[in-house]
Amino acid sequence: MARINPSILAADFVNMERDLARIASADLVHVDVMDNHFVPNLTFGPQMVGRIQDVSAIPLDVHLMIDDPERWAPGYAELGAASVTFHVEASSDPVALARRLRDRGARAGIALKPGTEPDPYLELLDEFDQVLVMTVEPGFGGQSFMPETMPKLRRLRDAVTARGLDVWLQVDGGITEETIATAAESGADTFVAGSAVFRSDDPSAMIAVLRERAAEHRH
């Protein structure tokens, strides 16, 4: 199954509820939380995410691009987010934090920046529900897809398959009708798309196109 999670970073913040309604066919809503420290951008905090949770008919897929996720991540699970992903580069103990998130009822994900290798985490994959491979440098939407991140994704897919695990492999950054095929062939099954969805004339139709393209090229 190919999951399409539109990123509300590309939505109209003033008309958030309207834009959420336009992506009702999505699997989850991707919410980028940035703190202007871990990445050079500032977006939402818990209060805004809580309001999105209140009005969204679709589960939230929260991506924390923040320092000190040990302090902040559990709160997003307590808000009701279906999935909470934090960056391994910012975490002092990813396994312990993932267990805390699961204890609070959320799926636990780890994210890897383009320059971060997955090898230290391959033996720990059963501790996580999702691994997010960033296909751009985190911090800003609208960047171009980095194909050089695909070998990392393939290593993760091989490890997940070899161990028979149910770990979602997500990609985020520059996902379009063209690049989603490359990512799917490399093993991704969950795709974050911002500009491609929200800047199309019909976001719901674009979600269907992306889902179909991913399914055609599935690893």
XYZ file of C-alpha atoms in Angstrom:
219
model
C 0.000 0.000 0.000
C 1.214 3.493 -0.858
C 0.356 6.074 1.787
C 0.155 9.752 0.768
C 0.616 12.250 3.606
C 0.266 15.844 2.361
C 2.416 18.348 4.214
C 0.444 21.292 5.536
C 3.623 23.346 5.307
C 2.335 24.034 1.772
C -1.245 24.785 2.880
C -2.837 28.194 3.416
C -2.382 28.737 7.149
C -5.217 31.270 7.282
C -7.597 28.733 5.712
C -6.248 25.600 7.365
C -9.613 23.937 7.971
C -10.607 24.492 4.332
C -7.323 23.061 3.068
C -7.623 20.040 5.356
C -11.029 19.365 3.800
C -9.445 19.453 0.340
C -7.179 16.507 1.239
C -9.835 14.297 2.813
C -8.647 11.334 0.696
C -5.130 11.425 2.195
C -3.880 8.727 4.554
C -2.432 11.067 7.174
C -1.728 14.795 7.438
C 1.988 15.576 7.749
C 2.631 18.344 10.278
C 6.140 19.840 10.346
C 7.126 21.234 13.741
C 10.268 23.396 13.528
C 11.911 25.300 16.380
C 14.370 27.637 14.587
C 17.215 25.816 16.365
C 17.480 22.306 14.918
C 16.488 23.801 11.560
C 16.561 27.469 10.483
C 12.804 27.859 10.344
C 9.924 28.265 12.787
C 6.473 26.751 12.245
C 3.953 25.283 14.694
C 4.014 24.390 18.348
C 1.788 22.201 20.502
C -1.093 24.714 20.642
C -1.417 24.910 16.844
C -0.995 21.159 16.419
C -3.701 20.627 19.025
C -6.105 22.818 17.035
C -5.262 20.980 13.799
C -5.953 17.737 15.639
C -9.327 19.137 16.711
C -10.488 19.987 13.172
C -8.780 17.311 11.051
C -10.770 14.268 10.013
C -7.482 12.614 9.060
C -4.903 11.340 11.605
C -1.835 13.512 12.183
C 1.696 12.467 11.209
C 3.825 14.879 13.251
C 7.450 15.414 12.184
C 9.534 17.102 14.890
C 12.482 19.047 13.502
C 13.426 20.286 16.959
C 16.124 20.111 19.607
C 15.509 18.112 22.783
C 12.758 15.800 21.487
C 12.967 13.881 24.780
C 11.328 16.883 26.419
C 8.751 17.744 23.766
C 7.833 14.665 21.713
C 5.644 12.854 24.285
C 3.374 15.892 24.483
C 2.457 15.529 20.816
C 1.472 11.906 21.408
C -0.674 13.081 24.315
C -2.408 15.566 21.987
C -3.619 12.573 20.001
C -1.209 12.497 17.059
C -1.333 9.111 15.351
C 2.387 9.198 14.583
C 5.261 11.210 16.066
C 8.637 11.235 14.308
C 11.766 12.805 15.796
C 15.283 13.246 14.426
C 17.969 10.845 15.619
C 20.498 13.663 15.290
C 18.703 15.538 18.076
C 17.872 12.593 20.348
C 19.993 11.352 23.244
C 18.281 7.923 23.350
C 16.043 7.162 20.345
C 14.917 3.757 21.600
C 13.839 5.040 25.007
C 11.967 7.943 23.427
C 10.251 5.663 20.909
C 9.036 3.473 23.761
C 7.624 6.502 25.573
C 5.730 7.525 22.432
C 4.319 4.035 21.985
C 3.292 3.976 25.638
C 1.239 7.101 24.952
C -0.560 5.493 22.030
C 1.333 6.973 19.078
C 3.332 5.289 16.368
C 7.001 6.117 16.932
C 9.189 7.235 14.045
C 12.784 8.276 13.580
C 13.973 10.691 10.907
C 17.357 10.768 9.184
C 18.797 13.874 7.539
C 20.350 13.346 4.075
C 23.847 13.012 5.538
C 22.886 10.572 8.321
C 23.580 6.906 7.682
C 21.014 4.297 8.781
C 23.513 1.624 9.833
C 23.438 2.293 13.622
C 19.659 1.774 13.579
C 19.298 -1.298 11.371
C 19.478 -3.691 14.337
C 16.982 -1.542 16.261
C 14.266 -1.321 13.622
C 11.751 -3.327 15.661
C 11.759 -0.458 18.186
C 10.262 1.912 15.619
C 7.069 2.033 13.565
C 8.448 4.323 10.875
C 11.758 5.541 9.485
C 11.673 8.849 7.627
C 14.430 9.350 5.064
C 14.710 13.065 4.346
C 15.115 13.585 0.607
C 15.957 17.274 1.125
C 17.750 19.120 3.902
C 15.073 19.707 6.550
C 13.822 23.193 7.214
C 11.972 24.506 4.173
C 9.350 23.251 1.743
C 9.652 23.408 -2.034
C 13.184 22.009 -2.309
C 14.399 19.606 -5.009
C 14.500 15.860 -4.404
C 17.964 14.418 -3.640
C 18.358 11.084 -5.500
C 21.607 10.415 -3.635
C 19.506 9.478 -0.589
C 18.037 6.431 -2.368
C 20.808 3.892 -1.500
C 20.076 4.572 2.183
C 16.401 3.877 1.582
C 17.216 0.628 -0.194
C 19.345 -0.548 2.742
C 16.478 0.152 5.094
C 13.996 -1.679 2.855
C 16.284 -4.712 2.628
C 16.643 -4.788 6.432
C 12.898 -4.433 7.045
C 12.105 -7.157 4.514
C 14.792 -9.532 5.762
C 13.416 -9.340 9.303
C 9.743 -9.410 8.313
C 9.021 -6.168 10.156
C 6.030 -3.863 9.742
C 8.002 -0.617 9.647
C 6.800 2.132 7.337
C 9.517 3.758 5.224
C 8.681 7.378 4.575
C 10.267 9.966 2.272
C 9.861 13.708 2.619
C 11.127 16.409 0.292
C 10.615 17.197 -3.379
C 8.037 14.434 -3.933
C 6.289 14.858 -7.301
C 4.680 12.593 -9.902
C 8.182 11.892 -11.220
C 10.219 11.491 -8.041
C 7.623 9.360 -6.254
C 8.366 6.594 -8.766
C 12.074 6.697 -7.877
C 11.336 6.600 -4.153
C 8.842 3.743 -4.494
C 11.302 1.683 -6.538
C 13.868 2.236 -3.774
C 11.538 0.900 -1.093
C 9.431 3.773 0.255
C 5.787 3.062 1.045
C 4.802 6.361 2.723
C 5.201 9.659 0.898
C 5.070 13.248 2.118
C 4.019 15.669 -0.614
C 3.424 19.352 0.027
C 3.675 21.607 -2.989
C 2.639 18.861 -5.417
C -0.681 18.429 -3.613
C -1.628 21.874 -2.340
C -0.511 23.790 -5.425
C -2.462 21.560 -7.791
C -5.904 22.598 -9.028
C -7.450 19.526 -7.424
C -5.535 18.257 -4.374
C -7.738 15.175 -4.024
C -7.111 14.157 -7.638
C -3.367 14.713 -7.190
C -3.363 12.444 -4.126
C -4.947 9.727 -6.273
C -2.356 10.235 -9.035
C 0.547 10.071 -6.577
C -0.862 6.953 -4.905
C -1.248 5.250 -8.280
C 2.246 6.213 -9.417
C 3.736 4.861 -6.200
C 1.803 1.602 -6.492
C 2.984 1.111 -10.089
C 6.625 1.409 -9.038
C 6.423 -0.354 -5.700
C 9.601 -2.095 -4.614
